[in-house]
Structure formats: C-alpha cells, structure tokens
mmCIF file of C-alpha atoms in Angstrom:
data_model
loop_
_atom_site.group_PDB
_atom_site.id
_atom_site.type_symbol
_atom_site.label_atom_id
_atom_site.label_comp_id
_atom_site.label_asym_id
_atom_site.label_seq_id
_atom_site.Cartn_x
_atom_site.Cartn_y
_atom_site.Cartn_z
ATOM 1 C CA UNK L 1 -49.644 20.218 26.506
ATOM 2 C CA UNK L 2 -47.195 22.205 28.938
ATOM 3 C CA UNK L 3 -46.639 26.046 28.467
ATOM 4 C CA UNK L 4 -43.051 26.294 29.877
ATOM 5 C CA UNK L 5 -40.821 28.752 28.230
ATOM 6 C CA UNK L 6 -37.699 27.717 30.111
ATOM 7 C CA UNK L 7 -34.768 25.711 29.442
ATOM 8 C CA UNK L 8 -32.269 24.051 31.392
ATOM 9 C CA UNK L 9 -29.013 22.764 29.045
ATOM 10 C CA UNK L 10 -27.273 19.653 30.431
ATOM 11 C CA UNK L 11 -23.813 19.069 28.887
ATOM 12 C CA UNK L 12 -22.273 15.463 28.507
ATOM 13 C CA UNK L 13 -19.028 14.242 29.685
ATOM 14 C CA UNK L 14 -15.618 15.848 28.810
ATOM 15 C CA UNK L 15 -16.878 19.211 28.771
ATOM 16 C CA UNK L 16 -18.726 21.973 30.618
ATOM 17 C CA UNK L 17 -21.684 24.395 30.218
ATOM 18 C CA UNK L 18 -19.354 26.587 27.762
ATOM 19 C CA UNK L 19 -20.470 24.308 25.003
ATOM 20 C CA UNK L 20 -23.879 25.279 24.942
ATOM 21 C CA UNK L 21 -23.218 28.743 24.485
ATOM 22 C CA UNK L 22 -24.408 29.002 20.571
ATOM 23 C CA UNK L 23 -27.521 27.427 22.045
ATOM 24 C CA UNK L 24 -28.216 29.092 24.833
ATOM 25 C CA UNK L 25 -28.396 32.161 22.568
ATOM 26 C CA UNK L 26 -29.888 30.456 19.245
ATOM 27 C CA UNK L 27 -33.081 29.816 22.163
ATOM 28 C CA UNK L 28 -33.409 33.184 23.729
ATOM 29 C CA UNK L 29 -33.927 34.756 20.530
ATOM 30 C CA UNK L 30 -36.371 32.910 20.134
ATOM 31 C CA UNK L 31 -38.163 34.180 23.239
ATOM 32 C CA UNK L 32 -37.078 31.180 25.841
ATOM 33 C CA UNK L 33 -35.345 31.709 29.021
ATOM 34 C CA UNK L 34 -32.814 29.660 29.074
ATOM 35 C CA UNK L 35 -29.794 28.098 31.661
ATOM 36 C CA UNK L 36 -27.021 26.282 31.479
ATOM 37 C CA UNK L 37 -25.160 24.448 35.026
ATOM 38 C CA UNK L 38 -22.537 23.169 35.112
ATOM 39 C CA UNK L 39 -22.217 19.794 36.540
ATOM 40 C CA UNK L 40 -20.434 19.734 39.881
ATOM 41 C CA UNK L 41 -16.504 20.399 39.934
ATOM 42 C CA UNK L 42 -16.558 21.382 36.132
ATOM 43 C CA UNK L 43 -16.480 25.014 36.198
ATOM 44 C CA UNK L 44 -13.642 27.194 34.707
ATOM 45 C CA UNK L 45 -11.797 27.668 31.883
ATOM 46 C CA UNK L 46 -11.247 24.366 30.044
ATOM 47 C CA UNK L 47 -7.797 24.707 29.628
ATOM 48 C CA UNK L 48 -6.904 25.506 32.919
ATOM 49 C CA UNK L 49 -9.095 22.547 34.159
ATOM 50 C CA UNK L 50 -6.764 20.204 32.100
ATOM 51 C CA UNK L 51 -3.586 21.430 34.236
ATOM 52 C CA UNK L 52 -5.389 22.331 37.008
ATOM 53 C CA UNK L 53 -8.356 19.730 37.435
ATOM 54 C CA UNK L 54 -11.074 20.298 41.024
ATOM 55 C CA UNK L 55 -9.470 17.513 43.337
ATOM 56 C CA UNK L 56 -12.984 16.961 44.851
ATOM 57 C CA UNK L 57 -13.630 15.543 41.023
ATOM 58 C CA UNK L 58 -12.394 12.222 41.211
ATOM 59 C CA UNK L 59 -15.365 10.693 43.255
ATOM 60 C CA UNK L 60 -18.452 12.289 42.143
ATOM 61 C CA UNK L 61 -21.076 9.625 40.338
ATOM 62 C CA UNK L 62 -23.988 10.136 37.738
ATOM 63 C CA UNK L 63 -26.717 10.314 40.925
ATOM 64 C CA UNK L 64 -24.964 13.224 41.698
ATOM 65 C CA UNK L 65 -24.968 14.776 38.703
ATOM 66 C CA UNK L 66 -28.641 14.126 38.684
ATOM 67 C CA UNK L 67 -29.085 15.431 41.943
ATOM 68 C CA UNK L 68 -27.369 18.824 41.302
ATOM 69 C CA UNK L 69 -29.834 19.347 38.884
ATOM 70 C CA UNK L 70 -32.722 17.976 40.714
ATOM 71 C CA UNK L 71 -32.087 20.578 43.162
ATOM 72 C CA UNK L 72 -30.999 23.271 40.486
ATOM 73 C CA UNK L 73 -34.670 22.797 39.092
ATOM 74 C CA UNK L 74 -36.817 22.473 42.406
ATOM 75 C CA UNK L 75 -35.390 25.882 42.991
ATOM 76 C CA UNK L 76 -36.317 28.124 40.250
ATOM 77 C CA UNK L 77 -39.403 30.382 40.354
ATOM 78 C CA UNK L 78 -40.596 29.022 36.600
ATOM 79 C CA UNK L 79 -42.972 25.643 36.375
ATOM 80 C CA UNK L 80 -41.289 22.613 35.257
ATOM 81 C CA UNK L 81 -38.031 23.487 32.498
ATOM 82 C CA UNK L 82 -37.716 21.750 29.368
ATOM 83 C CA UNK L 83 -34.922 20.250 29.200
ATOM 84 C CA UNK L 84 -31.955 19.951 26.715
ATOM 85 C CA UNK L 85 -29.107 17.274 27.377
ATOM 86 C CA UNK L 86 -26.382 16.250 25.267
ATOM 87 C CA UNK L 87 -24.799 12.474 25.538
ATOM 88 C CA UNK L 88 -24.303 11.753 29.023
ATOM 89 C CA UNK L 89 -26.679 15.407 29.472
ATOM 90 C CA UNK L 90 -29.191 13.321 27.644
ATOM 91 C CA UNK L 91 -29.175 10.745 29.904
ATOM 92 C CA UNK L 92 -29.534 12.765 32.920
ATOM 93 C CA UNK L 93 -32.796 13.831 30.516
ATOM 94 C CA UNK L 94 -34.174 11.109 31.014
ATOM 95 C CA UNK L 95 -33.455 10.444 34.976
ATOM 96 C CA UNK L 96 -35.140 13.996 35.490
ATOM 97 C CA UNK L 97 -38.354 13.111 33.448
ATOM 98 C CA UNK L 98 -38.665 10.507 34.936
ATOM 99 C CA UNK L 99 -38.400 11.907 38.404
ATOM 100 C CA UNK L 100 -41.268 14.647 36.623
ATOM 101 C CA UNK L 101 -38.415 17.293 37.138
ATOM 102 C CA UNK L 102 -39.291 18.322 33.276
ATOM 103 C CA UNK L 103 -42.257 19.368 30.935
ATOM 104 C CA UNK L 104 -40.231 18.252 27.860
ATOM 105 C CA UNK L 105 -37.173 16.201 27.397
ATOM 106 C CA UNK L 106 -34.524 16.497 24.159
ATOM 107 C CA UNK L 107 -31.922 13.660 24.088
ATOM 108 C CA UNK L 108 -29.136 14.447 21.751
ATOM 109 C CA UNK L 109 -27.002 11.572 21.208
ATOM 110 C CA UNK L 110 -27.819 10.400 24.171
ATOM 111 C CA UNK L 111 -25.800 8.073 26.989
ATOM 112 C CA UNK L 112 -27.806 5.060 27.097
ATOM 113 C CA UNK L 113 -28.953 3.750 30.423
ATOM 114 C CA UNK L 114 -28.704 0.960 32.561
ATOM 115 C CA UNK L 115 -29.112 -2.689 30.185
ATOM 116 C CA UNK L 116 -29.474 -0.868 27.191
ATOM 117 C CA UNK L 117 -25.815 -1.546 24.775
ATOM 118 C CA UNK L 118 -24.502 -2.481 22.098
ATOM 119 C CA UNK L 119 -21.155 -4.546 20.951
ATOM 120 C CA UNK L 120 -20.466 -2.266 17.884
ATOM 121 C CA UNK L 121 -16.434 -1.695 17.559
ATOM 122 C CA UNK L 122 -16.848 2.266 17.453
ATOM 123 C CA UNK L 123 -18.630 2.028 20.654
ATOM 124 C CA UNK L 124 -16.392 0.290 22.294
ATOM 125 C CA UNK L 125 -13.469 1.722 21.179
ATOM 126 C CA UNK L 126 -14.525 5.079 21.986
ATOM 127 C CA UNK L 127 -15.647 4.291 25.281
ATOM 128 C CA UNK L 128 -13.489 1.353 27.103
ATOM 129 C CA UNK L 129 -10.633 3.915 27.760
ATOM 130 C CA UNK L 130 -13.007 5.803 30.158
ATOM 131 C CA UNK L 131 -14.569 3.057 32.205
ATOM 132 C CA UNK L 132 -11.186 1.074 32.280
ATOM 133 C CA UNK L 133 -11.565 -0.049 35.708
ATOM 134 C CA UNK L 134 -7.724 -0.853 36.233
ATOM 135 C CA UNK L 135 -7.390 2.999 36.225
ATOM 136 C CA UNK L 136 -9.102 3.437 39.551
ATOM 137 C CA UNK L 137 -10.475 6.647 40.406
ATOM 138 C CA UNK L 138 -7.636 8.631 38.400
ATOM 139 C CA UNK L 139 -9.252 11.281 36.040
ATOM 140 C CA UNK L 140 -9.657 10.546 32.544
ATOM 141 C CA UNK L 141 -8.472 13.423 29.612
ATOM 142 C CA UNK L 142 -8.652 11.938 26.684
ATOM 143 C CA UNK L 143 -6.433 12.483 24.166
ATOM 144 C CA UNK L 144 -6.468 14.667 20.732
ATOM 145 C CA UNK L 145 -6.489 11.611 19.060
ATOM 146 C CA UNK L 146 -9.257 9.626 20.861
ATOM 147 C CA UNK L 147 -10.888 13.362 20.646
ATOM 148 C CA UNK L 148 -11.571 13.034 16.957
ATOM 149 C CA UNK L 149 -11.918 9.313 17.058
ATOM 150 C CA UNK L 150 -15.093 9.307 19.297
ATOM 151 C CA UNK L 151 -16.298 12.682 18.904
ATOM 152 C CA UNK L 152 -15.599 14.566 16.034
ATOM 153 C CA UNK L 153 -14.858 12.004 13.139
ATOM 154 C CA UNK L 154 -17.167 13.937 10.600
ATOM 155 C CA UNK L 155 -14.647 16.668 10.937
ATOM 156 C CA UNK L 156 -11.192 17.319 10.029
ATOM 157 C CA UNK L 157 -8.609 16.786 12.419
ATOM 158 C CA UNK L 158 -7.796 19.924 12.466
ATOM 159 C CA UNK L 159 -11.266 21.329 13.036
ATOM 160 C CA UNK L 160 -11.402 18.352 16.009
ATOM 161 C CA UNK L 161 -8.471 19.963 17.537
ATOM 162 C CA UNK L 162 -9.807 23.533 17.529
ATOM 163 C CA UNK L 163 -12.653 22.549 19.691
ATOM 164 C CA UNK L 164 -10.515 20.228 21.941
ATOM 165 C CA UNK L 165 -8.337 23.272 22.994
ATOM 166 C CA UNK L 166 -11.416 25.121 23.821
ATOM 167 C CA UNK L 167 -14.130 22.707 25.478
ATOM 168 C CA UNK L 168 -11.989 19.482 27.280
ATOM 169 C CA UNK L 169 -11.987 18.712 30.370
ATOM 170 C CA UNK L 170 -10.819 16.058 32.731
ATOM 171 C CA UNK L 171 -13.602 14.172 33.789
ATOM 172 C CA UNK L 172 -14.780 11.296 36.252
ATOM 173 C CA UNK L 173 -14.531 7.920 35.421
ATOM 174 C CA UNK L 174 -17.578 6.693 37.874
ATOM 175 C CA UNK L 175 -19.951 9.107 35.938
ATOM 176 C CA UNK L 176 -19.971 6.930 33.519
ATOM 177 C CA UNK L 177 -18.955 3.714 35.334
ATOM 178 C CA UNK L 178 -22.490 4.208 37.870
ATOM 179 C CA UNK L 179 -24.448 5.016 34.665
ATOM 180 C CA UNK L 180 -24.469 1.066 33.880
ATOM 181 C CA UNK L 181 -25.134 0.646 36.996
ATOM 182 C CA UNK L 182 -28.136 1.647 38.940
ATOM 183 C CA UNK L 183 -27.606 5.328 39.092
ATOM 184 C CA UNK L 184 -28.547 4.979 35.182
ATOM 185 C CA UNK L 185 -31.483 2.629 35.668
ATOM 186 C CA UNK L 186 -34.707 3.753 33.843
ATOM 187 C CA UNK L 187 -38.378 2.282 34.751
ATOM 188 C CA UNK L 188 -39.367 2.116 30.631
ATOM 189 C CA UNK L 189 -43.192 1.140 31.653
ATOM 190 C CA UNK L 190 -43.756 4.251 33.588
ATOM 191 C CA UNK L 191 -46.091 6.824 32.039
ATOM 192 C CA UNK L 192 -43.780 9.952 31.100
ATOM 193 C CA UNK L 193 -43.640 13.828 29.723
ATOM 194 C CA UNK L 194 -43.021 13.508 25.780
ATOM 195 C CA UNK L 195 -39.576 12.697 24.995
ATOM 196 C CA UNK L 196 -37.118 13.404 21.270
ATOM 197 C CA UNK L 197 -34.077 11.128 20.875
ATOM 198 C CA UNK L 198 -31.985 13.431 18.410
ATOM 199 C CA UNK L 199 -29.448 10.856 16.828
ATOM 200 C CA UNK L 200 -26.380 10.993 14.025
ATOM 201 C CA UNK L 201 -25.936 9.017 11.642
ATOM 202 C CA UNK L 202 -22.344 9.152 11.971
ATOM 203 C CA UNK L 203 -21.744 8.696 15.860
ATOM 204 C CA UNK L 204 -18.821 6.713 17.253
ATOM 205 C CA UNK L 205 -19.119 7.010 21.101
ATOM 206 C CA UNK L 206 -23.140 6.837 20.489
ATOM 207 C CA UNK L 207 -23.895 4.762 17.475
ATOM 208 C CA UNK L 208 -27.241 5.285 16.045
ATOM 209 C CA UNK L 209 -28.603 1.772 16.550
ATOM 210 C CA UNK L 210 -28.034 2.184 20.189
ATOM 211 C CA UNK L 211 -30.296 5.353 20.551
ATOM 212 C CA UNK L 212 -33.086 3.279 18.318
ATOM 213 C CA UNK L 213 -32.900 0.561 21.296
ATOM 214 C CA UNK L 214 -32.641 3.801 23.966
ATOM 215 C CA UNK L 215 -35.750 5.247 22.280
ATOM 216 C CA UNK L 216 -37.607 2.001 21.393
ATOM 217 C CA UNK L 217 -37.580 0.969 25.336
ATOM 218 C CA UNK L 218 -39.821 3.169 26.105
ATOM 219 C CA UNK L 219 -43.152 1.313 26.539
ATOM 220 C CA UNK L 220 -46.390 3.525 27.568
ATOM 221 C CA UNK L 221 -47.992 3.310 24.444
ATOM 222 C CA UNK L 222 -50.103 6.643 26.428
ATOM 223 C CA UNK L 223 -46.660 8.739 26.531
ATOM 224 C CA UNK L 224 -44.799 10.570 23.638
ATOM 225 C CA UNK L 225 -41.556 9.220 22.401
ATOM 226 C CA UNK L 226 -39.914 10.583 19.297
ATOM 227 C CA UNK L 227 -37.206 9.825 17.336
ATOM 228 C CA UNK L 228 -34.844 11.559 14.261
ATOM 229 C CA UNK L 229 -31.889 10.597 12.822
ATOM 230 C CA UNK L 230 -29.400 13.504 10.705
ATOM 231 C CA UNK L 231 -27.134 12.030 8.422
ATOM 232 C CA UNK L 232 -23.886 12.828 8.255
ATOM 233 C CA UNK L 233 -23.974 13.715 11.061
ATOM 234 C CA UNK L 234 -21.331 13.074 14.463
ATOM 235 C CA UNK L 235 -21.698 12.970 18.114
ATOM 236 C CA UNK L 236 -20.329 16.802 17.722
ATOM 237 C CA UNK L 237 -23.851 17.188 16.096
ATOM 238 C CA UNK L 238 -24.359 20.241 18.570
ATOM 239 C CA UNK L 239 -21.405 22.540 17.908
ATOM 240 C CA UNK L 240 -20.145 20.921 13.915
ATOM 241 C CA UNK L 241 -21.245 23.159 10.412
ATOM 242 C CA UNK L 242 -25.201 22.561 10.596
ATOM 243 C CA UNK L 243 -26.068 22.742 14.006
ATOM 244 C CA UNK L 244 -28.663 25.545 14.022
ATOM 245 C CA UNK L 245 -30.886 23.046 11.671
ATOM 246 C CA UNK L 246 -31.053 20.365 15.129
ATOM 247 C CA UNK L 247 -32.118 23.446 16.739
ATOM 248 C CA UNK L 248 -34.728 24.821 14.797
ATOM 249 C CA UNK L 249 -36.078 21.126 14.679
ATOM 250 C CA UNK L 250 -36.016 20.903 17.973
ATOM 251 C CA UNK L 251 -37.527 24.065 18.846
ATOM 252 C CA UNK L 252 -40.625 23.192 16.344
ATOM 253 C CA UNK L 253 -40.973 19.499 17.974
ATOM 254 C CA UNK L 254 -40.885 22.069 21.499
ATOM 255 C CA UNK L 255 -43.322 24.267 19.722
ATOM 256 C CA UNK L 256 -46.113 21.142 19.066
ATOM 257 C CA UNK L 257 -45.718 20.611 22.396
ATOM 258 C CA UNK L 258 -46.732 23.735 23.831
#
C-alpha cells in the first residue's frame, strides 16, 4: 500500500502536456495534486509548433524523455508520484517504475517496449510513417488524414480534425525509433509497484492484443499487474465522448491501492 496523493501526467507522442488538461482537473477535484511536463522541446502552442517546430527537437531519444522525468520526479518535495502516461507516456510508465521513480503506474494505450509487437495491418500502418528510417532525422507531422486513421477512428472526421488543430505537434522520429531499441527495454522478472494497462478496444496505432502481450510480460507472480479493456473505444480514449468513465476507474483502481 503507498499513500501518495500526487500525480505526474506523461503525454505520448504528437502532442504536449495541453492534452491532459481535462485530467489534470477531473484529479484535483478529487483531492490529488497533480502535474503535467512537458517532454523536452514540446512546449508552446501546438499550432505554432507545427510552423515553428524547437530546432534542438530533431535529436532527442526516449532515454531522454525518461530522464527529464526522472529528474522532474527526484526533485519534488512529495514521496514517490503516481503516475499517469498515455501511449508512448505509458511507456515511459513503465521505464520509471521500474527505475522505482513511482508508487503506482497507469498505462493507457500504452507504447509497447523493446521485443514486445505485433504484425497487425492497423499497427503498422499507423506507425511505419514515423519510424521510416529513409526520412533521417527530419521531424515527423503527421497528416489530418493519418490523424484520424491512427488516432481517432472512433470519431468523425470532423471531430478528428477539431482536436488535430488544437493538440499536434511535430515530433521526433528517434523517440520512437530508440523505444525498440534499448532505451525501451523492460526487465519483466523484476519485482515492481502495481501496474493498470488501460486498453481500447478499437485502437489502431495500439491494438488491443498488443497491450495483452505488454501486460501479460510481466512475470513476478509477487507484483500487481492489471488489465481492462473499454470497448468502443480508440487510442483517443483520453480526450473522445466518455473519457471521465477511464478516469473514475482509474482513480478507484488508485484508490485500492492506497
């Protein structure tokens, strides 16, 4: 049992911290203090990013990602955060629980790690335009199109569009390109803080098979690891119609835990 009221929000790829903004409130209501970094070179307005993009962008790898928030959590005054990552976010979950930089981890749709894939179509479709590695280290802004496609294809395209004008970003192809590598590896033998994969049933860029094999890696019979599935769900589970009933699930799988 941990007693941590705090909660550090880790966004996935293509966006910022301004996506978690519904959360970030949803959980301080609810009595939790709660923050939300940015990932290095991602801050600003999302639509001056895409014309405007931080040079110093093009480089930066998933270790350090991780590390920014390594450091981001060694410094604060509270005990250990739970943490709260979406996709590529969800990932970095699991890199910081495992370095014991977390009381709790949530995966939502989570990035899977290093040896842990899958061959289905959606995935790769959704995901091969990113990692291309003809493209070099040229950012990657995906279009409106691939947008809906991999992200938001339980919405209308019209709905998909409203929240590409206000959350995309260019982003880094080695973040995910070093996430297959080692900079993604997990040790799934070593004892860990309890763990919820949050999956949708839905998911294009994340299909839901591929979060069963993320969660069903994990093999300390002595730890917690959870898993649910919502149907109908996409890989826009955290911002499409519906997503204060992940929340409150999560926040009562948070409250058995503390």
């Amino acid at each position: 049992m941990v007693n941590s009221k705090t909660i550090v929000f880790i966004h996935g790829l293509h966006e910022n911290a301004h996506s978690w903004t519904s959360w970030k409130a949803f959980f301080e209501n609810l009595g939790y203090k709660c923050y939300a970094p940015d990932y290095p070179y991602h801050e600003g307005e999302p639509a001056k990013l895409r014309k405007h993009p931080n040079k110093f962008l093009t480089n930066i790898r998933m270790k350090d990602v991780v590390m920014h928030y390594s450091n981001f959590i060694s410094q604060l005054d509270e005990e250990n955060p739970i943490l709260i990552g979406h996709s590529m976010g969800g990932l970095i979950v699991q890199k910081l629980i495992q370095e014991q930089k977390g009381s709790l981890g949530i995966c939502i749709t989570s990035a899977s790690p290093k040896g842990i894939l899958t061959l289905e179509w959606s995935f790769v479709k959704s995901n091969i335009g990113v990692i291309n590695p003809f493209k070099g280290n040229r950012l990657y802004c995906g279009t409106r199109e691939w947008f809906h496609y991999a992200i938001c294809n339980t919405l209308t395209r019209k709905e998909s569009d409203e929240i590409y004008e206000n959350a995309v970003i260019p982003e880094s192809r080695n973040i995910p390109r070093s996430s297959r590598l080692n900079d993604g590896k997990i040790d799934f033998s070593k004892p860990h803080n309890p763990l919820l994969f949050v999956s949708a049933e839905k998911d294009h860029i994340i299909p839901i098979g591929l979060t069963i094999k993320n969660y069903k890696a994990y093999k300390d019979k002595q730890s917690i690891t959870n898993f649910k599935a919502f149907k109908g769900r996409g890989h826009c589970i955290c911002v499409q119609s519906g997503w204060q009933e992940v929340a409150q699930y999560i926040n009562n799988w948070i409250e058995t835990h503390i």
